Amino acid sequence: MAATEPLTAERILRATEEVLRRHGPAKATVVDVARALGVSHGSVYRHFRTKAALREAVTKRWLDRTSEALSGIAADADRDPESRLRDWLATLFAAKRRKAGDDPELFATYSVLAGEQGEAVAEHIADLTGQLTRIVAAGVDAGAFRAADPEATAWAVFRATACFHDPAYAPEWKTPGADADFAALVDLLVQGLRA
Amino acid sequence: MAATEPLTAERILRATEEVLRRHGPAKATVVDVARALGVSHGSVYRHFRTKAALREAVTKRWLDRTSEALSGIAADADRDPESRLRDWLATLFAAKRRKAGDDPELFATYSVLAGEQGEAVAEHIADLTGQLTRIVAAGVDAGAFRAADPEATAWAVFRATACFHDPAYAPEWKTPGADADFAALVDLLVQGLRA
DNA sequence: CAGCTGACAGATATTGAAATCTGTCAGCTG
DNA sequence: CAGCTGACAGATTTCAATATCTGTCAGCTG
């Protein structure tokens, strides 16, 4: 028999995701995770102090995967700010919609998790609005956008598009007019930003 | 003893509101309503075919109260469209915030009710976006706004401001920066609308 | 001795029996 | 006879007993 792999936080997180996928957020227990790994649940508590901490770590991972895809667009200083903004918003919407459509149950699971993790979600939102702020500020610097306070404006853009990234609105993302609605809203916002 | 007042739909609705206020949406029963009125619950079913129909009627009433306050602004053809739009949005936000702040439990009760009444809520939203469409269209006619499709644009404005009228965001309405955030968003949208 | 186990106390969730509620309707009442 | 009552069947909710889970820790193991 091969030597047992060491029990790492990474392995626990992967097992937790699997358990969440199978059982859903309400029924997933630490005992289930330990069983899936073939260890005692006491061992899991060696890596994560509480069940809440474990759930938060899983949530953070999931949120960070979205942030990373977008940070590339936000940081691409070569492209003009308006197309970067449009691309960033479209990519965010597309990513959320794909996740919600591909595996609705898993998406619902993560939405529940996100709902209980005020802290992790707040950080994620701060990260995203930070990226938006950089795009808006770049636009102001380039003379393409007009914004007295780029941070406040970025926040306004983020909130204005909440319908297209807040999981609460997920059911509406697959309705026929969603793309047209999204395009109309982005056009309106970009128009409002132009110098 | 005075003759017993006749049992009208109106009296039942008032009693139902009172029961909902006292017991909350989960525990309010038709039997409670009948008891509050001093009649048998069978009599309530004479006016409302089901409990769901009764709840829907109460919800509709509550939603209509908001619509009416706004319809005056939307219909006031004498004022210039931009100030009407700003006023309309500010009034909607103020009304929602006041209701949520004055009696959070009652607001939560109605939010739950609204959540189960897809039909009534859809009508209410259609009513509100209809009012918005009229304001936008008036602006286009007056040459103040530019919008290829006033209805689509009105819908975009409504969605963009969802954070300031969707009950799901109510907890954020009392945070310090809420007014500034609202003002920034409205400025951005109005800027985008201008011809 | 670092890492894991498994028994334990208190907290939380599940279960099934009993109570209550919804919706109907035959008949009472004014 | 129009409007109300109250008993009823089936659905839903409540409640308390039972089972499971969370988080800890003394001690085992390699």
CSV table of C-alpha atoms (C1' of nucleotides) in Angstrom, one decimal:
chain,number,residue,atom,x,y,z
A,1,MET,CA,0.0,0.0,0.0
A,2,ALA,CA,1.3,3.4,-0.9
A,3,ALA,CA,2.2,5.7,1.9
A,4,THR,CA,-0.8,7.8,3.0
A,5,GLU,CA,-0.7,11.3,1.6
A,6,PRO,CA,-0.3,13.9,4.4
A,7,LEU,CA,-3.5,15.6,5.4
A,8,THR,CA,-3.1,19.2,4.2
A,9,ALA,CA,-5.5,22.1,4.3
A,10,GLU,CA,-5.6,21.9,0.5
A,11,ARG,CA,-6.9,18.3,0.6
A,12,ILE,CA,-9.4,19.1,3.2
A,13,LEU,CA,-10.7,22.0,1.2
A,14,ARG,CA,-11.1,19.8,-1.9
A,15,ALA,CA,-12.9,17.2,0.1
A,16,THR,CA,-15.2,19.9,1.6
A,17,GLU,CA,-16.1,21.1,-1.9
A,18,GLU,CA,-17.0,17.6,-2.9
A,19,VAL,CA,-19.1,17.1,0.2
A,20,LEU,CA,-20.9,20.4,-0.3
A,21,ARG,CA,-21.5,19.4,-3.9
A,22,ARG,CA,-23.0,16.1,-2.8
A,23,HIS,CA,-25.0,17.1,0.3
A,24,GLY,CA,-25.7,20.8,-0.1
A,25,PRO,CA,-24.8,23.5,2.4
A,26,ALA,CA,-27.4,22.6,5.0
A,27,LYS,CA,-26.4,18.9,5.4
A,28,ALA,CA,-22.7,19.0,4.8
A,29,THR,CA,-21.0,18.1,8.2
A,30,VAL,CA,-17.4,18.1,9.3
A,31,VAL,CA,-17.9,14.4,10.0
A,32,ASP,CA,-18.8,13.9,6.3
A,33,VAL,CA,-15.6,15.7,5.3
A,34,ALA,CA,-13.5,13.5,7.6
A,35,ARG,CA,-15.2,10.4,6.4
A,36,ALA,CA,-14.5,11.3,2.8
A,37,LEU,CA,-10.8,11.7,3.7
A,38,GLY,CA,-10.7,8.5,5.7
A,39,VAL,CA,-9.6,10.4,8.9
A,40,SER,CA,-11.1,11.2,12.2
A,41,HIS,CA,-13.0,14.5,12.4
A,42,GLY,CA,-10.6,15.6,15.1
A,43,SER,CA,-7.9,15.8,12.4
A,44,VAL,CA,-9.9,18.3,10.4
A,45,TYR,CA,-10.1,20.6,13.5
A,46,ARG,CA,-6.3,20.5,13.5
A,47,HIS,CA,-6.3,22.5,10.3
A,48,PHE,CA,-9.5,24.6,10.7
A,49,ARG,CA,-10.5,25.9,14.1
A,50,THR,CA,-14.2,25.7,13.5
A,51,LYS,CA,-16.7,24.5,10.9
A,52,ALA,CA,-17.4,28.2,10.1
A,53,ALA,CA,-13.7,28.8,9.4
A,54,LEU,CA,-13.7,25.8,7.0
A,55,ARG,CA,-16.7,27.1,5.2
A,56,GLU,CA,-15.2,30.5,5.0
A,57,ALA,CA,-12.0,29.1,3.4
A,58,VAL,CA,-14.0,27.3,0.8
A,59,THR,CA,-16.1,30.4,0.1
A,60,LYS,CA,-12.9,32.5,-0.3
A,61,ARG,CA,-11.5,30.1,-2.8
A,62,TRP,CA,-14.6,30.2,-4.9
A,63,LEU,CA,-14.8,34.0,-4.8
A,64,ASP,CA,-11.1,34.4,-5.6
A,65,ARG,CA,-11.4,32.3,-8.8
A,66,THR,CA,-13.8,34.9,-10.1
A,67,SER,CA,-11.5,37.8,-9.1
A,68,GLU,CA,-8.5,36.4,-10.8
A,69,ALA,CA,-10.1,36.2,-14.2
A,70,LEU,CA,-11.1,39.8,-14.0
A,71,SER,CA,-7.9,41.3,-12.6
A,72,GLY,CA,-6.1,40.6,-15.9
A,73,ILE,CA,-8.6,42.8,-17.7
A,74,ALA,CA,-8.4,45.6,-15.1
A,75,ALA,CA,-4.6,45.6,-15.1
A,76,ASP,CA,-4.3,45.6,-18.9
A,77,ALA,CA,-3.1,49.2,-19.2
A,78,ASP,CA,-2.5,49.0,-23.0
A,79,ARG,CA,-6.2,48.9,-23.9
A,80,ASP,CA,-8.5,51.9,-23.9
A,81,PRO,CA,-10.5,52.3,-20.7
A,82,GLU,CA,-14.0,52.1,-22.2
A,83,SER,CA,-13.4,48.8,-23.9
A,84,ARG,CA,-11.7,47.5,-20.8
A,85,LEU,CA,-14.7,48.6,-18.7
A,86,ARG,CA,-17.2,46.9,-21.1
A,87,ASP,CA,-15.1,43.8,-21.3
A,88,TRP,CA,-14.7,43.6,-17.5
A,89,LEU,CA,-18.4,44.0,-16.9
A,90,ALA,CA,-19.3,41.5,-19.6
A,91,THR,CA,-16.8,39.0,-18.3
A,92,LEU,CA,-18.1,39.3,-14.8
A,93,PHE,CA,-21.7,38.8,-16.0
A,94,ALA,CA,-20.7,35.9,-18.3
A,95,ALA,CA,-18.8,34.1,-15.5
A,96,LYS,CA,-21.6,34.4,-13.0
A,97,ARG,CA,-24.2,33.3,-15.5
A,98,ARG,CA,-22.1,30.3,-16.7
A,99,LYS,CA,-21.6,29.2,-13.1
A,100,ALA,CA,-25.3,29.6,-12.3
A,101,GLY,CA,-26.4,27.8,-15.5
A,102,ASP,CA,-23.9,24.9,-15.5
A,103,ASP,CA,-24.6,23.6,-12.0
A,104,PRO,CA,-27.5,25.5,-10.4
A,105,GLU,CA,-27.4,23.4,-7.2
A,106,LEU,CA,-23.7,24.0,-6.7
A,107,PHE,CA,-24.2,27.7,-7.4
A,108,ALA,CA,-27.0,27.8,-4.9
A,109,THR,CA,-24.8,26.1,-2.4
A,110,TYR,CA,-22.1,28.7,-2.8
A,111,SER,CA,-24.6,31.5,-2.7
A,112,VAL,CA,-25.8,30.3,0.7
A,113,LEU,CA,-22.2,30.0,1.9
A,114,ALA,CA,-21.5,33.6,0.6
A,115,GLY,CA,-24.6,34.8,2.5
A,116,GLU,CA,-23.3,33.6,5.8
A,117,GLN,CA,-19.8,35.0,5.3
A,118,GLY,CA,-20.1,38.7,5.5
A,119,GLU,CA,-16.4,39.2,5.9
A,120,ALA,CA,-15.2,37.2,3.0
A,121,VAL,CA,-17.8,38.6,0.7
A,122,ALA,CA,-17.0,42.2,1.7
A,123,GLU,CA,-13.4,41.5,0.9
A,124,HIS,CA,-14.3,40.1,-2.5
A,125,ILE,CA,-16.5,43.1,-3.3
A,126,ALA,CA,-13.7,45.4,-2.2
A,127,ASP,CA,-11.4,43.6,-4.5
A,128,LEU,CA,-13.8,43.9,-7.5
A,129,THR,CA,-14.6,47.6,-6.9
A,130,GLY,CA,-10.9,48.2,-6.5
A,131,GLN,CA,-10.3,46.8,-10.0
A,132,LEU,CA,-13.2,48.9,-11.3
A,133,THR,CA,-11.8,52.0,-9.6
A,134,ARG,CA,-8.5,51.5,-11.4
A,135,ILE,CA,-10.3,51.2,-14.8
A,136,VAL,CA,-12.3,54.4,-14.1
A,137,ALA,CA,-9.2,56.3,-12.9
A,138,ALA,CA,-7.3,55.2,-16.0
A,139,GLY,CA,-10.2,56.5,-18.1
A,140,VAL,CA,-10.1,59.8,-16.3
A,141,ASP,CA,-6.3,60.1,-16.7
A,142,ALA,CA,-6.6,59.3,-20.4
A,143,GLY,CA,-9.3,62.0,-20.8
A,144,ALA,CA,-11.9,59.4,-21.9
A,145,PHE,CA,-14.0,59.5,-18.7
A,146,ARG,CA,-15.3,62.2,-16.5
A,147,ALA,CA,-15.6,61.4,-12.8
A,148,ALA,CA,-15.1,63.7,-9.8
A,149,ASP,CA,-14.4,60.7,-7.5
A,150,PRO,CA,-13.3,57.6,-9.4
A,151,GLU,CA,-13.8,55.4,-6.3
A,152,ALA,CA,-17.4,56.6,-5.8
A,153,THR,CA,-18.1,56.3,-9.5
A,154,ALA,CA,-16.7,52.8,-9.6
A,155,TRP,CA,-18.9,51.9,-6.7
A,156,ALA,CA,-21.9,53.4,-8.5
A,157,VAL,CA,-21.2,51.3,-11.6
A,158,PHE,CA,-20.8,48.2,-9.5
A,159,ARG,CA,-24.1,48.7,-7.7
A,160,ALA,CA,-25.9,49.7,-10.9
A,161,THR,CA,-24.9,46.3,-12.4
A,162,ALA,CA,-25.8,44.4,-9.3
A,163,CYS,CA,-28.7,42.8,-11.1
A,164,PHE,CA,-26.2,41.1,-13.3
A,165,HIS,CA,-23.8,39.7,-10.7
A,166,ASP,CA,-25.7,39.4,-7.4
A,167,PRO,CA,-26.7,35.7,-7.0
A,168,ALA,CA,-30.2,36.9,-5.8
A,169,TYR,CA,-31.0,37.8,-9.4
A,170,ALA,CA,-29.6,34.6,-10.9
A,171,PRO,CA,-33.1,33.3,-12.0
A,172,GLU,CA,-33.4,36.3,-14.3
A,173,TRP,CA,-30.0,35.7,-16.1
A,174,LYS,CA,-31.4,33.0,-18.3
A,175,THR,CA,-34.5,34.9,-19.5
A,176,PRO,CA,-34.4,35.8,-23.2
A,177,GLY,CA,-34.0,39.6,-22.8
A,178,ALA,CA,-31.1,39.4,-20.3
A,179,ASP,CA,-28.4,40.1,-22.8
A,180,ALA,CA,-30.2,43.1,-24.3
A,181,ASP,CA,-31.0,44.4,-20.8
A,182,PHE,CA,-27.4,44.1,-19.9
A,183,ALA,CA,-26.2,45.8,-23.1
A,184,ALA,CA,-28.7,48.7,-22.6
A,185,LEU,CA,-27.5,49.2,-19.0
A,186,VAL,CA,-23.8,49.2,-19.9
A,187,ASP,CA,-24.4,51.6,-22.7
A,188,LEU,CA,-26.2,54.0,-20.4
A,189,LEU,CA,-23.4,53.8,-17.8
A,190,VAL,CA,-20.6,54.2,-20.4
A,191,GLN,CA,-22.5,57.2,-21.8
A,192,GLY,CA,-22.7,58.7,-18.4
A,193,LEU,CA,-19.0,58.2,-17.8
A,194,ARG,CA,-17.8,59.8,-21.1
A,195,ALA,CA,-16.0,63.1,-20.8
B,1,MET,CA,-75.6,46.7,21.4
B,2,ALA,CA,-75.0,48.2,17.9
B,3,ALA,CA,-75.8,46.1,14.9
B,4,THR,CA,-72.8,44.1,13.9
B,5,GLU,CA,-71.0,45.7,11.0
B,6,PRO,CA,-71.2,43.6,7.8
B,7,LEU,CA,-68.2,41.5,7.1
B,8,THR,CA,-66.5,43.1,4.0
B,9,ALA,CA,-63.3,42.3,2.2
B,10,GLU,CA,-62.0,45.6,3.4
B,11,ARG,CA,-62.5,44.7,7.1
B,12,ILE,CA,-60.9,41.3,6.5
B,13,LEU,CA,-57.9,42.9,4.8
B,14,ARG,CA,-57.4,45.3,7.7
B,15,ALA,CA,-57.7,42.5,10.3
B,16,THR,CA,-55.2,40.5,8.2
B,17,GLU,CA,-52.7,43.3,8.3
B,18,GLU,CA,-53.1,43.5,12.0
B,19,VAL,CA,-52.6,39.8,12.5
B,20,LEU,CA,-49.5,39.9,10.2
B,21,ARG,CA,-48.1,42.8,12.2
B,22,ARG,CA,-48.6,40.8,15.5
B,23,HIS,CA,-47.7,37.3,14.5
B,24,GLY,CA,-45.4,37.7,11.4
B,25,PRO,CA,-45.8,36.1,8.1
B,26,ALA,CA,-45.0,32.5,9.2
B,27,LYS,CA,-47.4,32.2,12.0
B,28,ALA,CA,-50.4,34.3,10.8
B,29,THR,CA,-53.3,32.0,10.2
B,30,VAL,CA,-56.7,32.4,8.7
B,31,VAL,CA,-58.1,31.2,12.0
B,32,ASP,CA,-56.3,34.1,13.7
B,33,VAL,CA,-57.9,36.6,11.3
B,34,ALA,CA,-61.3,35.2,11.9
B,35,ARG,CA,-60.8,35.3,15.6
B,36,ALA,CA,-59.7,39.0,15.4
B,37,LEU,CA,-63.0,39.7,13.6
B,38,GLY,CA,-65.1,37.6,15.9
B,39,VAL,CA,-66.4,35.4,13.1
B,40,SER,CA,-65.9,31.8,12.0
B,41,HIS,CA,-63.0,31.2,9.6
B,42,GLY,CA,-65.5,29.8,7.1
B,43,SER,CA,-66.7,33.4,6.6
B,44,VAL,CA,-63.3,34.6,5.6
B,45,TYR,CA,-63.3,31.9,2.9
B,46,ARG,CA,-66.5,33.4,1.6
B,47,HIS,CA,-64.5,36.5,0.6
B,48,PHE,CA,-61.1,35.0,-0.3
B,49,ARG,CA,-61.0,31.6,-2.0
B,50,THR,CA,-57.7,30.6,-0.4
B,51,LYS,CA,-55.2,31.8,2.2
B,52,ALA,CA,-52.8,32.6,-0.7
B,53,ALA,CA,-55.4,34.9,-2.3
B,54,LEU,CA,-55.9,36.7,1.0
B,55,ARG,CA,-52.1,37.2,1.4
B,56,GLU,CA,-51.9,38.4,-2.2
B,57,ALA,CA,-54.7,40.9,-1.7
B,58,VAL,CA,-52.8,42.3,1.3
B,59,THR,CA,-49.6,42.4,-0.6
B,60,LYS,CA,-51.2,44.2,-3.5
B,61,ARG,CA,-52.6,46.8,-1.2
B,62,TRP,CA,-49.2,47.5,0.3
B,63,LEU,CA,-47.5,47.7,-3.1
B,64,ASP,CA,-50.2,50.0,-4.5
B,65,ARG,CA,-49.7,52.5,-1.7
B,66,THR,CA,-46.1,53.0,-3.0
B,67,SER,CA,-47.2,53.2,-6.7
B,68,GLU,CA,-49.7,55.9,-6.0
B,69,ALA,CA,-47.3,58.3,-4.3
B,70,LEU,CA,-45.1,58.0,-7.4
B,71,SER,CA,-47.7,58.2,-10.1
B,72,GLY,CA,-48.3,61.8,-9.3
B,73,ILE,CA,-44.7,62.7,-10.0
B,74,ALA,CA,-44.6,60.7,-13.2
B,75,ALA,CA,-47.8,62.3,-14.5
B,76,ASP,CA,-46.8,65.9,-13.7
B,77,ALA,CA,-46.2,66.9,-17.3
B,78,ASP,CA,-45.5,70.5,-16.4
B,79,ARG,CA,-42.1,69.9,-14.8
B,80,ASP,CA,-38.9,69.3,-16.7
B,81,PRO,CA,-38.2,65.6,-17.2
B,82,GLU,CA,-34.8,65.5,-15.5
B,83,SER,CA,-36.0,66.9,-12.3
B,84,ARG,CA,-39.0,64.7,-12.4
B,85,LEU,CA,-36.8,61.7,-12.9
B,86,ARG,CA,-34.6,62.7,-10.0
B,87,ASP,CA,-37.6,63.4,-7.8
B,88,TRP,CA,-39.2,60.1,-8.8
B,89,LEU,CA,-36.1,58.0,-7.9
B,90,ALA,CA,-35.5,59.9,-4.7
B,91,THR,CA,-39.1,59.6,-3.6
B,92,LEU,CA,-39.1,55.8,-4.3
B,93,PHE,CA,-35.9,55.4,-2.3
B,94,ALA,CA,-37.1,57.6,0.5
B,95,ALA,CA,-40.4,55.8,0.8
B,96,LYS,CA,-38.7,52.4,0.9
B,97,ARG,CA,-36.2,53.5,3.4
B,98,ARG,CA,-38.7,55.0,5.7
B,99,LYS,CA,-40.9,51.9,5.7
B,100,ALA,CA,-37.8,49.7,6.3
B,101,GLY,CA,-36.6,52.0,9.1
B,102,ASP,CA,-39.8,52.8,10.9
B,103,ASP,CA,-40.9,49.2,11.5
B,104,PRO,CA,-38.3,46.7,10.3
B,105,GLU,CA,-40.4,43.7,11.4
B,106,LEU,CA,-43.4,44.8,9.4
B,107,PHE,CA,-41.2,45.6,6.4
B,108,ALA,CA,-39.6,42.1,6.7
B,109,THR,CA,-43.1,40.6,6.9
B,110,TYR,CA,-44.2,42.4,3.7
B,111,SER,CA,-40.9,41.5,2.0
B,112,VAL,CA,-41.6,37.8,2.7
B,113,LEU,CA,-45.1,38.2,1.4
B,114,ALA,CA,-43.8,39.9,-1.7
B,115,GLY,CA,-41.4,37.1,-2.2
B,116,GLU,CA,-44.1,34.5,-2.5
B,117,GLN,CA,-46.3,36.6,-4.8
B,118,GLY,CA,-44.6,36.5,-8.1
B,119,GLU,CA,-47.6,37.8,-10.0
B,120,ALA,CA,-48.5,40.7,-7.8
B,121,VAL,CA,-44.9,41.9,-7.6
B,122,ALA,CA,-44.5,41.6,-11.4
B,123,GLU,CA,-47.5,43.8,-11.9
B,124,HIS,CA,-46.2,46.3,-9.4
B,125,ILE,CA,-42.8,46.4,-11.2
B,126,ALA,CA,-44.6,46.7,-14.5
B,127,ASP,CA,-46.5,49.7,-13.1
B,128,LEU,CA,-43.4,51.4,-11.8
B,129,THR,CA,-41.3,50.9,-15.0
B,130,GLY,CA,-44.3,52.1,-16.9
B,131,GLN,CA,-44.2,55.4,-15.0
B,132,LEU,CA,-40.4,55.6,-15.6
B,133,THR,CA,-41.0,54.9,-19.3
B,134,ARG,CA,-43.4,57.9,-19.5
B,135,ILE,CA,-40.8,60.2,-17.8
B,136,VAL,CA,-38.0,59.0,-20.2
B,137,ALA,CA,-40.3,59.3,-23.2
B,138,ALA,CA,-41.3,62.8,-22.1
B,139,GLY,CA,-37.6,63.7,-21.8
B,140,VAL,CA,-36.9,62.4,-25.3
B,141,ASP,CA,-39.8,64.3,-26.7
B,142,ALA,CA,-38.6,67.5,-25.0
B,143,GLY,CA,-35.1,67.0,-26.4
B,144,ALA,CA,-33.6,66.7,-22.9
B,145,PHE,CA,-32.9,63.0,-23.1
B,146,ARG,CA,-31.5,60.7,-25.7
B,147,ALA,CA,-32.8,57.1,-25.7
B,148,ALA,CA,-33.3,54.9,-28.7
B,149,ASP,CA,-35.9,52.8,-26.9
B,150,PRO,CA,-37.4,54.6,-23.9
B,151,GLU,CA,-38.9,51.5,-22.5
B,152,ALA,CA,-35.6,49.6,-22.5
B,153,THR,CA,-33.9,52.6,-21.1
B,154,ALA,CA,-36.4,53.0,-18.3
B,155,TRP,CA,-36.0,49.4,-17.5
B,156,ALA,CA,-32.2,49.9,-17.3
B,157,VAL,CA,-32.6,52.8,-14.9
B,158,PHE,CA,-34.9,50.8,-12.8
B,159,ARG,CA,-32.6,47.8,-12.6
B,160,ALA,CA,-29.6,50.1,-12.0
B,161,THR,CA,-31.2,51.5,-9.0
B,162,ALA,CA,-32.4,48.1,-7.7
B,163,CYS,CA,-29.9,48.4,-4.7
B,164,PHE,CA,-32.0,51.3,-3.5
B,165,HIS,CA,-35.5,49.8,-3.8
B,166,ASP,CA,-35.1,46.0,-3.7
B,167,PRO,CA,-35.9,44.9,-0.1
B,168,ALA,CA,-33.0,42.5,-0.3
B,169,TYR,CA,-30.7,45.5,0.1
B,170,ALA,CA,-32.6,47.1,2.9
B,171,PRO,CA,-29.9,46.6,5.5
B,172,GLU,CA,-27.6,48.9,3.5
B,173,TRP,CA,-30.1,51.7,3.3
B,174,LYS,CA,-29.3,53.0,6.8
B,175,THR,CA,-25.5,52.9,6.4
B,176,PRO,CA,-23.9,56.4,6.5
B,177,GLY,CA,-22.8,56.6,2.8
B,178,ALA,CA,-26.1,55.5,1.4
B,179,ASP,CA,-27.3,59.0,0.4
B,180,ALA,CA,-24.0,59.9,-1.2
B,181,ASP,CA,-24.0,56.5,-3.1
B,182,PHE,CA,-27.5,57.1,-4.2
B,183,ALA,CA,-26.7,60.6,-5.4
B,184,ALA,CA,-23.6,59.4,-7.3
B,185,LEU,CA,-25.6,56.7,-9.1
B,186,VAL,CA,-28.5,59.1,-10.1
B,187,ASP,CA,-26.0,61.6,-11.4
B,188,LEU,CA,-24.3,59.0,-13.5
B,189,LEU,CA,-27.6,57.7,-14.9
B,190,VAL,CA,-28.9,61.2,-15.6
B,191,GLN,CA,-25.6,62.1,-17.3
B,192,GLY,CA,-26.0,59.0,-19.5
B,193,LEU,CA,-29.5,60.0,-20.4
B,194,ARG,CA,-28.8,63.6,-21.4
B,195,ALA,CA,-29.0,64.4,-25.1
C,1,DC,C1',7.0,14.1,19.7
C,2,DA,C1',4.0,15.6,15.7
C,3,DG,C1',0.1,14.1,14.1
C,4,DC,C1',-3.9,11.4,14.7
C,5,DT,C1',-7.7,9.0,17.3
C,6,DG,C1',-11.9,8.4,19.7
C,7,DA,C1',-14.7,9.3,23.7
C,8,DC,C1',-17.1,13.0,25.7
C,9,DA,C1',-20.3,17.3,26.9
C,10,DG,C1',-23.1,20.5,25.2
C,11,DA,C1',-25.4,22.2,21.0
C,12,DT,C1',-28.1,21.2,17.0
C,13,DA,C1',-30.9,18.4,13.9
C,14,DT,C1',-34.1,14.6,13.0
C,15,DT,C1',-38.2,12.1,13.7
C,16,DG,C1',-42.8,10.7,14.5
C,17,DA,C1',-47.0,11.4,17.3
C,18,DA,C1',-50.2,14.9,18.6
C,19,DA,C1',-52.1,19.4,17.7
C,20,DT,C1',-53.4,22.8,14.6
C,21,DC,C1',-54.6,24.6,10.2
C,22,DT,C1',-56.7,24.9,5.5
C,23,DG,C1',-60.5,24.5,2.7
C,24,DT,C1',-65.3,22.4,2.1
C,25,DC,C1',-70.0,22.1,2.9
C,26,DA,C1',-74.6,20.7,4.9
C,27,DG,C1',-77.4,23.0,7.6
C,28,DC,C1',-78.8,26.9,10.9
C,29,DT,C1',-80.4,31.8,11.5
C,30,DG,C1',-82.4,36.3,11.1
D,1,DC,C1',-82.4,33.0,1.0
D,2,DA,C1',-78.0,35.4,1.8
D,3,DG,C1',-74.7,35.1,5.0
D,4,DC,C1',-72.8,32.7,8.7
D,5,DT,C1',-71.5,28.5,11.5
D,6,DG,C1',-69.1,24.6,13.0
D,7,DA,C1',-67.8,19.8,12.1
D,8,DC,C1',-64.9,17.4,9.1
D,9,DA,C1',-60.8,15.2,6.1
D,10,DG,C1',-56.5,15.9,4.6
D,11,DA,C1',-52.3,18.8,4.9
D,12,DT,C1',-49.2,21.2,7.8
D,13,DT,C1',-47.0,22.5,12.0
D,14,DT,C1',-45.5,21.8,16.7
D,15,DC,C1',-43.2,19.5,20.3
D,16,DA,C1',-40.5,16.3,22.8
D,17,DA,C1',-37.7,12.3,22.6
D,18,DT,C1',-33.9,10.6,20.2
D,19,DA,C1',-29.9,10.8,17.3
D,20,DT,C1',-26.2,13.3,15.3
D,21,DC,C1',-23.0,16.9,15.2
D,22,DT,C1',-19.4,20.3,16.9
D,23,DG,C1',-15.5,21.3,19.3
D,24,DT,C1',-12.1,19.6,23.0
D,25,DC,C1',-8.6,16.9,24.8
D,26,DA,C1',-6.1,13.0,27.0
D,27,DG,C1',-3.7,9.5,25.3
D,28,DC,C1',-2.1,6.4,21.4
D,29,DT,C1',1.1,5.5,17.4
D,30,DG,C1',4.7,5.5,14.1
